[in-house]
CSV table of C-alpha atoms in Angstrom, one decimal:
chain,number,residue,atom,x,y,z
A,17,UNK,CA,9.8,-23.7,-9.7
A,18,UNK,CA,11.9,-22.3,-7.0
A,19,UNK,CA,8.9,-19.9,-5.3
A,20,UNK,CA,6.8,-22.9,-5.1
A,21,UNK,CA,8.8,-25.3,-3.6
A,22,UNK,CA,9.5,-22.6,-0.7
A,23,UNK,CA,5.7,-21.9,-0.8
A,24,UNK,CA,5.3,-25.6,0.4
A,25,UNK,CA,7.8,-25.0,2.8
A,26,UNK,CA,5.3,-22.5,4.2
A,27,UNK,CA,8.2,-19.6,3.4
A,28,UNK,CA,5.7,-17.8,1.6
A,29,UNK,CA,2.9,-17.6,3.6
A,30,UNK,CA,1.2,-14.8,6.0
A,31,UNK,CA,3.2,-15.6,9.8
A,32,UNK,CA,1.2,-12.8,11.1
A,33,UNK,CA,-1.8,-15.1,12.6
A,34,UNK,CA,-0.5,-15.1,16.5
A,35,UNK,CA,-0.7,-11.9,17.0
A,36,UNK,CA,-4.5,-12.0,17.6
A,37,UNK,CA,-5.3,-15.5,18.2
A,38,UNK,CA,-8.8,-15.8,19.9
A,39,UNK,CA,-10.0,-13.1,17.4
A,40,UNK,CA,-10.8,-14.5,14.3
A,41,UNK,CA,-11.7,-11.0,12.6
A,42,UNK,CA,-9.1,-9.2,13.9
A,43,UNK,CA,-7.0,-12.1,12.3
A,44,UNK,CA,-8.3,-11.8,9.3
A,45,UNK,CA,-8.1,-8.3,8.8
A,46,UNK,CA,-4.6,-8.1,10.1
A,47,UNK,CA,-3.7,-10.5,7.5
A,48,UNK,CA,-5.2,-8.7,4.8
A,49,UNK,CA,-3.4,-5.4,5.8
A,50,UNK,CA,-0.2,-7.0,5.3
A,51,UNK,CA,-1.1,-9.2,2.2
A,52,UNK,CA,-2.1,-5.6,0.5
A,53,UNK,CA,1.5,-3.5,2.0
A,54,UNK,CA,3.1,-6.8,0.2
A,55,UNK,CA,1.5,-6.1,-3.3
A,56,UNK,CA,2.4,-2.4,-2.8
A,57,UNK,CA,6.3,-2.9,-2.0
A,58,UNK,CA,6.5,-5.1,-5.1
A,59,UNK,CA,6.9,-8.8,-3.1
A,60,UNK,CA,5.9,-10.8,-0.1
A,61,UNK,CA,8.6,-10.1,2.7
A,62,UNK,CA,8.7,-13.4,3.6
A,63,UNK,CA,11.5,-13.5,1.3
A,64,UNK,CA,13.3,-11.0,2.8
A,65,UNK,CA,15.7,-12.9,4.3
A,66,UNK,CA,16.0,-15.8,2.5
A,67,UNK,CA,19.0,-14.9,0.9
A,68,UNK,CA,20.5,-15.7,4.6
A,69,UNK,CA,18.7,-18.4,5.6
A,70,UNK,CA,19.5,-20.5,2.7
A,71,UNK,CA,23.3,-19.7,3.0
A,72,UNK,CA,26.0,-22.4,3.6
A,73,UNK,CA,26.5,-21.1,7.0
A,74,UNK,CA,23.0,-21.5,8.0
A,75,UNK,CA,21.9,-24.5,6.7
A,76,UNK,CA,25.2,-26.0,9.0
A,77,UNK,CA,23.5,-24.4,12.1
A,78,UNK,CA,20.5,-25.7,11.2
A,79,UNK,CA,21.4,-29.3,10.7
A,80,UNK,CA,23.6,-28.8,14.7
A,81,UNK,CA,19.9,-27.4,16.2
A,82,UNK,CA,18.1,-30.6,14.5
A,83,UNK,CA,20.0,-32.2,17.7
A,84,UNK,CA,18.2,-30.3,20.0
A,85,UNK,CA,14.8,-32.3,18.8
A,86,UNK,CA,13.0,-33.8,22.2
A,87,UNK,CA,14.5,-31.6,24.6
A,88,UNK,CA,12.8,-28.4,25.9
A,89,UNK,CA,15.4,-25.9,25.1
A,90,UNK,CA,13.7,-22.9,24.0
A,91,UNK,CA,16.1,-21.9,20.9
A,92,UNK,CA,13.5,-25.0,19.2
A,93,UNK,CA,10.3,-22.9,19.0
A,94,UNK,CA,12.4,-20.0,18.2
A,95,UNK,CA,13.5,-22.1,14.8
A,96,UNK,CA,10.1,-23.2,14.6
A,97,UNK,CA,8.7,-19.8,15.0
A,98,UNK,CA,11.3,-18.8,11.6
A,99,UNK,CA,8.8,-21.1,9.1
A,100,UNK,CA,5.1,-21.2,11.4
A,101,UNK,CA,5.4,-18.2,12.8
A,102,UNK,CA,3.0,-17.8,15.8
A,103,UNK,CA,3.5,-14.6,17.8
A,104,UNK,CA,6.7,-12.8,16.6
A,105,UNK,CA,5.5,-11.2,13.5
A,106,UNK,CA,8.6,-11.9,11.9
A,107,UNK,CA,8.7,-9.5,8.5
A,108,UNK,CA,6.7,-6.4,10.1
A,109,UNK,CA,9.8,-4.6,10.5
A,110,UNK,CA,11.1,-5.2,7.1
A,111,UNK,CA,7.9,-4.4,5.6
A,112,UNK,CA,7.2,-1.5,7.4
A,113,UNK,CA,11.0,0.3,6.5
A,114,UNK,CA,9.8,-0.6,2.7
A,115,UNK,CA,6.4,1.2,2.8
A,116,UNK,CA,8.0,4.6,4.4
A,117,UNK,CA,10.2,4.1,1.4
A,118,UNK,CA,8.1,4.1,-0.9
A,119,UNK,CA,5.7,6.3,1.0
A,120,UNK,CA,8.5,9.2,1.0
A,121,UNK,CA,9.3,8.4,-2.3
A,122,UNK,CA,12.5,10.9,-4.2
A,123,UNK,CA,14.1,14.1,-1.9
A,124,UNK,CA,13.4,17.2,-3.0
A,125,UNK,CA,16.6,17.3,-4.2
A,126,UNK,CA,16.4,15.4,-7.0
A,127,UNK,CA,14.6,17.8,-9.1
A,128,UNK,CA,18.6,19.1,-9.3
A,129,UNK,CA,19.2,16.1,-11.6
A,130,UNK,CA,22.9,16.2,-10.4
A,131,UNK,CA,24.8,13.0,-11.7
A,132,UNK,CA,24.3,11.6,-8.3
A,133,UNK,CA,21.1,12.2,-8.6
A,134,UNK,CA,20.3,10.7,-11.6
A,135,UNK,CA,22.4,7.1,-10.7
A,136,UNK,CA,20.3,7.0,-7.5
A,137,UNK,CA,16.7,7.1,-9.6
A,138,UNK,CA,17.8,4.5,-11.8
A,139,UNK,CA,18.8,2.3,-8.9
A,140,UNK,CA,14.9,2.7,-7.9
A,141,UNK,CA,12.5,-0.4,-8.0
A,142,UNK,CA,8.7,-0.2,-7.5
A,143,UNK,CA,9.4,3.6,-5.9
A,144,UNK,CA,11.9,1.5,-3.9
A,145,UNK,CA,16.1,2.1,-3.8
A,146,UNK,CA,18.5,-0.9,-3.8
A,147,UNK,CA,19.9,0.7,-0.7
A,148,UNK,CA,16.3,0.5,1.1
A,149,UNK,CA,15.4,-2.8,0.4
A,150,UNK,CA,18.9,-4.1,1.7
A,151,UNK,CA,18.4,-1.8,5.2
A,152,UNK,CA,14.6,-3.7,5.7
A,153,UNK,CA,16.6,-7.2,5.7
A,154,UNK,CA,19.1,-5.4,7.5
A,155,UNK,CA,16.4,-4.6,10.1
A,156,UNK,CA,15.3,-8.3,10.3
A,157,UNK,CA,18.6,-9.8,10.5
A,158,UNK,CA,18.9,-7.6,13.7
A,159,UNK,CA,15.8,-8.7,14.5
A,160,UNK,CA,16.1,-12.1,14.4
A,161,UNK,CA,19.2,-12.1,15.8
A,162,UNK,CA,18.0,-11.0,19.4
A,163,UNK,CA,14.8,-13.1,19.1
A,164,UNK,CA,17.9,-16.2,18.8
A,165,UNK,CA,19.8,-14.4,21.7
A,166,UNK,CA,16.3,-14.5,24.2
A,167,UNK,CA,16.2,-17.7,23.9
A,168,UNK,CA,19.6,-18.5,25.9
A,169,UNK,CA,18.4,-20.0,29.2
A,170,UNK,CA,20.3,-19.4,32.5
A,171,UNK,CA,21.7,-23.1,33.1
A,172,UNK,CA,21.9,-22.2,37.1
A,173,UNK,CA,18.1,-22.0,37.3
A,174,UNK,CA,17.3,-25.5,35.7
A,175,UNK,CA,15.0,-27.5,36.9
A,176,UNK,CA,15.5,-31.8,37.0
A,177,UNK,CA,11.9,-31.5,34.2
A,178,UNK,CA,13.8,-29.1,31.9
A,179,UNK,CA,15.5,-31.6,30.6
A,180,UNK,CA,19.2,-33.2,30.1
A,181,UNK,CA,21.9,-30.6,31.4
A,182,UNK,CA,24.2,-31.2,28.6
A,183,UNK,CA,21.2,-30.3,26.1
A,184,UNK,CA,20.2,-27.1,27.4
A,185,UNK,CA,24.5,-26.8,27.1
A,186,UNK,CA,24.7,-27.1,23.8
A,187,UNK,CA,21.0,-25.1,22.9
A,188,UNK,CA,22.7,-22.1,24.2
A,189,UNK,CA,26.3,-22.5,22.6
A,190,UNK,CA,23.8,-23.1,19.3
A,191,UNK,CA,21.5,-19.6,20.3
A,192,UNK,CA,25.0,-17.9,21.1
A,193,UNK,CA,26.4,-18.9,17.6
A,194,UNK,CA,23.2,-18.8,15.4
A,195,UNK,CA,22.1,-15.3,16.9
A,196,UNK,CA,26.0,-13.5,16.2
A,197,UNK,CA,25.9,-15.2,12.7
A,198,UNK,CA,23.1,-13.2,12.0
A,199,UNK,CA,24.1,-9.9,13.6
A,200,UNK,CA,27.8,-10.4,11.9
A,201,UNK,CA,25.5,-10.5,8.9
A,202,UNK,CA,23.9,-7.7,9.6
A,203,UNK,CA,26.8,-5.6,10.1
A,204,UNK,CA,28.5,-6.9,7.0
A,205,UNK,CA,25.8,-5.8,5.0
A,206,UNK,CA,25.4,-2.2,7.0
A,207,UNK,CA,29.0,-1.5,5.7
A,208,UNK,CA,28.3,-1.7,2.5
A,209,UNK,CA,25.7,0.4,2.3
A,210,UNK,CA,28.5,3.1,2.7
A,211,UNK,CA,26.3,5.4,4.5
A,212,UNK,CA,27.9,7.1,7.6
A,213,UNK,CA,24.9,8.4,9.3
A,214,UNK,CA,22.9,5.2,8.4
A,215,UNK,CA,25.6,2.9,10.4
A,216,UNK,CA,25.4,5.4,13.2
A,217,UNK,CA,21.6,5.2,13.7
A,218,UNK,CA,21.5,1.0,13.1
A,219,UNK,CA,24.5,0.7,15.3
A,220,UNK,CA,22.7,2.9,18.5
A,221,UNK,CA,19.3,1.3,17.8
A,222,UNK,CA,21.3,-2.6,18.5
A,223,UNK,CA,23.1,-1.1,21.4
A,224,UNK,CA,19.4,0.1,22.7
A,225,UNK,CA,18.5,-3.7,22.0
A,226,UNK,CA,21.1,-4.7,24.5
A,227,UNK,CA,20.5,-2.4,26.8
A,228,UNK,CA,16.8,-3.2,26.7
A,229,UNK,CA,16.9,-6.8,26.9
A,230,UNK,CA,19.6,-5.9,30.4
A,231,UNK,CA,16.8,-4.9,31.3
A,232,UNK,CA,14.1,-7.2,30.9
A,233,UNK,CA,16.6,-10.1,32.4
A,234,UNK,CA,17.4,-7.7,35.8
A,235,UNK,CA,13.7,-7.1,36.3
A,236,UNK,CA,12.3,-10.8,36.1
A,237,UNK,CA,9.1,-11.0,34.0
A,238,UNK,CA,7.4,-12.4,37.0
A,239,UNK,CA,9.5,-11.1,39.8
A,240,UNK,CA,6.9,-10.0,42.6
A,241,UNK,CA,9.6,-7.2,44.1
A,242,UNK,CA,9.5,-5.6,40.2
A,243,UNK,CA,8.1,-2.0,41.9
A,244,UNK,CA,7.8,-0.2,38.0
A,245,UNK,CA,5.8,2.8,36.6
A,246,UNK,CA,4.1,3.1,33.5
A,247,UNK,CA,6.6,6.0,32.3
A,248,UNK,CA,9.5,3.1,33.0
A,249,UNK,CA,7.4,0.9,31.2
A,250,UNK,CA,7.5,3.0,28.1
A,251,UNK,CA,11.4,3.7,28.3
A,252,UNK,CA,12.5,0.4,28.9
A,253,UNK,CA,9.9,-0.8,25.6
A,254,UNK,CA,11.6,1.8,23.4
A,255,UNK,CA,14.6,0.1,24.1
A,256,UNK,CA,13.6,-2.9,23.5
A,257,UNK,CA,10.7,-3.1,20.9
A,258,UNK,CA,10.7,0.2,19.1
A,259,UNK,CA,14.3,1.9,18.4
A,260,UNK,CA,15.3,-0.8,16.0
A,261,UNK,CA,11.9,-0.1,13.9
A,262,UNK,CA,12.0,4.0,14.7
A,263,UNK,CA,16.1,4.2,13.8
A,264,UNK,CA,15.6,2.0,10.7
A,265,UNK,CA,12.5,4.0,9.4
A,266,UNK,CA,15.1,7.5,9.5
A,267,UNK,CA,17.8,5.7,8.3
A,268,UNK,CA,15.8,4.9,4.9
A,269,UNK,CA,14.9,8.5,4.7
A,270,UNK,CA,18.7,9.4,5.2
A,271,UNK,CA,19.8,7.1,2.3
A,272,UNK,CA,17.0,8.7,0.0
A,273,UNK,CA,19.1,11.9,1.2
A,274,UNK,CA,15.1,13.3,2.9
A,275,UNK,CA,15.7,16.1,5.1
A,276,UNK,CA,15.7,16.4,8.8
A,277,UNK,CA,12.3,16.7,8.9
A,278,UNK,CA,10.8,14.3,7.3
A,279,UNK,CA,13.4,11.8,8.5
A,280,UNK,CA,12.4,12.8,12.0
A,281,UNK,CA,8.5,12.2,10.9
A,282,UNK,CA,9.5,8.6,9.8
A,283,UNK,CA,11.3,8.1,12.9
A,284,UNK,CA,8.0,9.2,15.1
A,285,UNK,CA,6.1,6.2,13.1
A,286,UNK,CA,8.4,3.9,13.6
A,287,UNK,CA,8.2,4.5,17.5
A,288,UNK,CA,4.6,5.2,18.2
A,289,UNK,CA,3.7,2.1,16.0
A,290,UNK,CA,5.7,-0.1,17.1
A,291,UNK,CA,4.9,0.6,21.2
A,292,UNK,CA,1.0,0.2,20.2
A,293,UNK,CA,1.8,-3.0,18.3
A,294,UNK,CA,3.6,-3.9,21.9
A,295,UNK,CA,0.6,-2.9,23.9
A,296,UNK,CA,-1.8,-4.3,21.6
A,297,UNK,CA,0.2,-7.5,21.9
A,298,UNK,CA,0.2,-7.1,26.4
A,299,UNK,CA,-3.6,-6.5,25.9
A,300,UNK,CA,-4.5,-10.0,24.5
A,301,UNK,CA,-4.3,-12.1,27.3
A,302,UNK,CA,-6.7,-9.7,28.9
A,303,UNK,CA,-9.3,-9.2,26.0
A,304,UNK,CA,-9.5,-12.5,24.3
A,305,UNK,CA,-13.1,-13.9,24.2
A,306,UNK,CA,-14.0,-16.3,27.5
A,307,UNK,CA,-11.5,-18.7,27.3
A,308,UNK,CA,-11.3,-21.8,29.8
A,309,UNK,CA,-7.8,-22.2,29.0
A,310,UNK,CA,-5.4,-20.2,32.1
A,311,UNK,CA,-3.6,-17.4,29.9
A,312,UNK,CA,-0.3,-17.1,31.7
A,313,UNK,CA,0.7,-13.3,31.4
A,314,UNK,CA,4.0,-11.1,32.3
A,315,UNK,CA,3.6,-9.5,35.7
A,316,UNK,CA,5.4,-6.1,33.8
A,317,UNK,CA,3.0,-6.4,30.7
A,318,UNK,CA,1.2,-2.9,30.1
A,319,UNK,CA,-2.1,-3.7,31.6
A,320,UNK,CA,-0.7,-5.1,34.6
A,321,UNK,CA,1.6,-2.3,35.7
A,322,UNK,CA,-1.3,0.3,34.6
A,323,UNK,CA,-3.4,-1.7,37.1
A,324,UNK,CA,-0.8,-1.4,39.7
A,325,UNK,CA,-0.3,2.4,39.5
A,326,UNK,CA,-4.1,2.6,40.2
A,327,UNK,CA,-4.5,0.1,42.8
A,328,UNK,CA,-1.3,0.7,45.0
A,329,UNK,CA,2.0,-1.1,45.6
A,330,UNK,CA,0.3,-2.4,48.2
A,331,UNK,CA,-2.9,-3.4,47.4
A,332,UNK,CA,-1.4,-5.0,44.4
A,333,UNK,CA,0.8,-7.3,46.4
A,334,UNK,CA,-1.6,-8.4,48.4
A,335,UNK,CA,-3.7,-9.4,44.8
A,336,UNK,CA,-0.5,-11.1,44.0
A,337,UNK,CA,-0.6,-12.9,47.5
A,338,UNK,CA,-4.1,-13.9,47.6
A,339,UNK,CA,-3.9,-15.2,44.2
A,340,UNK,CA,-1.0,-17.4,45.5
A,341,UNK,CA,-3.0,-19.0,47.7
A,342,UNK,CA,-1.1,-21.9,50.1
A,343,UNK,CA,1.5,-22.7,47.4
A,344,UNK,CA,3.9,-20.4,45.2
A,345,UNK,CA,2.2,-20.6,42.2
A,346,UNK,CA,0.4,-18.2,41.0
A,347,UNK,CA,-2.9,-18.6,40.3
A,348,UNK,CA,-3.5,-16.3,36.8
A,349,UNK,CA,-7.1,-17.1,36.2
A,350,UNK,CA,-7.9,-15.3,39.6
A,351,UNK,CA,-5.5,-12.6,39.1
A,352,UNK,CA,-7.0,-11.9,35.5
A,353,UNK,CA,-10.1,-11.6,36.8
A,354,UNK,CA,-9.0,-9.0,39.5
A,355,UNK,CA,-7.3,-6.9,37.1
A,356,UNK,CA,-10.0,-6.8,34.2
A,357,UNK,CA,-12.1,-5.7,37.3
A,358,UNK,CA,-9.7,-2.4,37.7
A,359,UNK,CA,-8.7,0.2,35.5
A,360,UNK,CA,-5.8,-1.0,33.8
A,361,UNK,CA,-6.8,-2.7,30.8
A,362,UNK,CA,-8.8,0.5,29.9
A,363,UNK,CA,-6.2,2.5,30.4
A,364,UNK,CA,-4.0,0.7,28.3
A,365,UNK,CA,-6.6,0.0,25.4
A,366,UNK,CA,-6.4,4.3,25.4
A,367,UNK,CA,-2.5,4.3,25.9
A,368,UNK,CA,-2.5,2.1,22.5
A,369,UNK,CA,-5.1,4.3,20.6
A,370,UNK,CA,-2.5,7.0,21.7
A,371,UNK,CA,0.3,5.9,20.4
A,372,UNK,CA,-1.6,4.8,17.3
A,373,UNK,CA,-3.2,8.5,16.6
A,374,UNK,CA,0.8,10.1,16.9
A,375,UNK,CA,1.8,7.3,14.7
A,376,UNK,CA,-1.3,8.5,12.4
A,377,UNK,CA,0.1,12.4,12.4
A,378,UNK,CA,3.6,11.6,11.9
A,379,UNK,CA,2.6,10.3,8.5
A,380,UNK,CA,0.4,13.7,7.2
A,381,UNK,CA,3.8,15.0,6.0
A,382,UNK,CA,4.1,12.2,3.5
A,383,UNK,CA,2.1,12.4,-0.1
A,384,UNK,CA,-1.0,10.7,-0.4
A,385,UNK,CA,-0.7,7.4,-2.2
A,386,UNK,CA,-0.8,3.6,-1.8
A,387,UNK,CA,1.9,3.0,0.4
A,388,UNK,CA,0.9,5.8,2.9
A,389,UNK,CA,-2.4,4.1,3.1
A,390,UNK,CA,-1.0,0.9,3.8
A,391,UNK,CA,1.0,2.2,7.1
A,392,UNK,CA,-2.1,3.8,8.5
A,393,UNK,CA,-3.8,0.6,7.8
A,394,UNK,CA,-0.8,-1.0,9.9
A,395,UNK,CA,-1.9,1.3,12.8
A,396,UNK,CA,-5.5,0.9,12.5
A,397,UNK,CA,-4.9,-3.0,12.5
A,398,UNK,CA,-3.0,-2.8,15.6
A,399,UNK,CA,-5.1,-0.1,17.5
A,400,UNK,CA,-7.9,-2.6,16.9
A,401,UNK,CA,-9.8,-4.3,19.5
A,402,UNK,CA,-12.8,-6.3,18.2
């Protein structure tokens, strides 16, 4: 039938692995947390947003990126990334808005059993409204959408080994078009949910996208210059990685008409997850097991700026230098080594747990039940580190 021919596609399978390569259990165990939210929410979420990516529309962008196939243009393993997902833990968003659904459950309004009321029960699936389910694929549209839109190289900073000039042309009119079909999407489908407030939040949470992703582009990943605090560091993230989860988590409570309270709650989840699932993600490079393979990390990941606030502006450009050596490359293995030897990775290993505890206590206003269970699993899975 239709599910398994998309099954061996590979759309129906766990794309959660990358997260913690290099830690087998911690693999495993992160897969099992999601397989288990899946059963809870009523179906895998790798369907989530199927019913855009096997539109018309789609399909014609994704017979124009086929062209790109032998070039280096990095819109290609973004495409790939849709199907064999490796680091970018595609449905987490979606499944996560689904859970605090279904955690949250009926306002305590409905008791009133007003007309309204009553149509907006019946519209409920698996503790789940209509309304929600259509704001998680919202939430990965937007998602996606960006991911498409990072991968837009800047043509004056080609190389003659990154291939054909014309190619990286065309990848980026492709990442251009494919990334504002999906956030035209989006927005189509965020108007129809007819919900003031709800368009308000989603709409502020992209704009924090683009202002987050400014930026990550005017302070290079690996610019040695890039003088940033840890505070900064947690600004700019919210921006970029958590207000899309954090707005979309109160926007479901506002369409299940939950008070200011408990949309504010939901909102607190959404952030402090989502910034230990960033700083779990900084912290790999740092605490796989002893791998001979160089693990090239951003010079503005967690650990490394933590590192620099201890050690000193200066100190930590001379690292940078002496890790340099003769030529401008850097060499990462050496400046690993120095900064496992500091304070940093600690320190952010604690920052994580932090976030993960507040994400923890943001939940104890919601019911016990299976769904509530399932996000703190989320947060134990992410605040894990062996």
């Amino acid at each position: 039938g239709f599910w398994e021919i998309l099954e061996r596609w590979g759309l129906g399978g766990m794309w959660l692995r990358g997260l913690f390569s290099g830690l087998p259990s911690a693999a495993s165990h992160w897969s099992k947390v999601v397989s288990e939210a899946e059963k809870i929410v009523g179906y895998p979420t790798s369907f989530m947003s199927l019913r855009c990516l096997l539109s018309d529309e789609l399909s014609n962008i994704a017979m124009q990126v086929r062209k790109l196939v032998g070039t280096k243009h990095p819109l290609l393993n973004t495409a790939r990334g849709f199907v064999y997902d490796s680091r970018n833990n595609l449905q987490m968003r979606g499944l996560v808005v689904l859970l605090i659904s279904k955690a949250a459950g009926c306002s305590s309004t409905a008791g009133h059993s007003n007309a309204a009321e009553l149509s907006l029960q019946h519209d409920m699936v698996s503790g789940i409204y209509s309304s929600q389910r259509s704001l998680a694929e919202i939430t990965e549209l937007i998602h996606t959408a960006f991911l498409v839109h990072r991968g837009i190289v800047n043509i004056g900073e080609l190389k003659s080994c990154d291939g054909q000039l014309k190619d990286m042309q065309f990848g980026n009119k492709m990442a251009v078009l494919s990334g504002d079909f999906l956030l035209a999407n989006a927005c189509t489908s965020l108007a129809q949910l007819q919900n003031t407030k709800v368009v308000e939040l989603v709409s502020s949470a992209i704009g924090d996208l683009v202002q987050g992703i400014y930026y990550e582009n005017s302070n290079l990943e690996n610019c040695l210059t890039d003088d940033i605090g840890i505070s900064s560091w947690k600004e700019q993230i919210f921006l970029s990685h958590s207000a899309l989860l954090a707005k979309s988590c109160q926007a479901a409570m506002e369409l299940a008409k939950h008070n200011a309270e408990i949309q504010n709650m939901a909102f607190q989840y959404g952030k402090h997850m989502s910034m230990s699932h960033k700083l779990n993600s900084d912290l790999q490079p740092f605490i796989k097991g002893n791998s001979s393979d160089t693990v090239v990390f951003g010079l503005n990941s967690a650990p490394v700026v933590l590192h620099q606030e201890f050690l000193g502006r200066e100190a930590w450009i001379k690292q940078i230098r002496e890790a340099q050596g003769k030529g401008s490359l850097i060499d990462y293995k050496k400046l690993q080594e120095a900064i496992k030897a500091g304070k940093g990775v600690t320190s952010a290993i604690d920052l994580c747990r932090y976030h993960g505890n507040r994400a923890l206590e943001a939940l104890e206003c919601f019911p016990s039940s299976e769904a509530r269970s399932a996000l703190e699993n989320i947060v134990y899975a992410v605040t894990r580190f062996s």
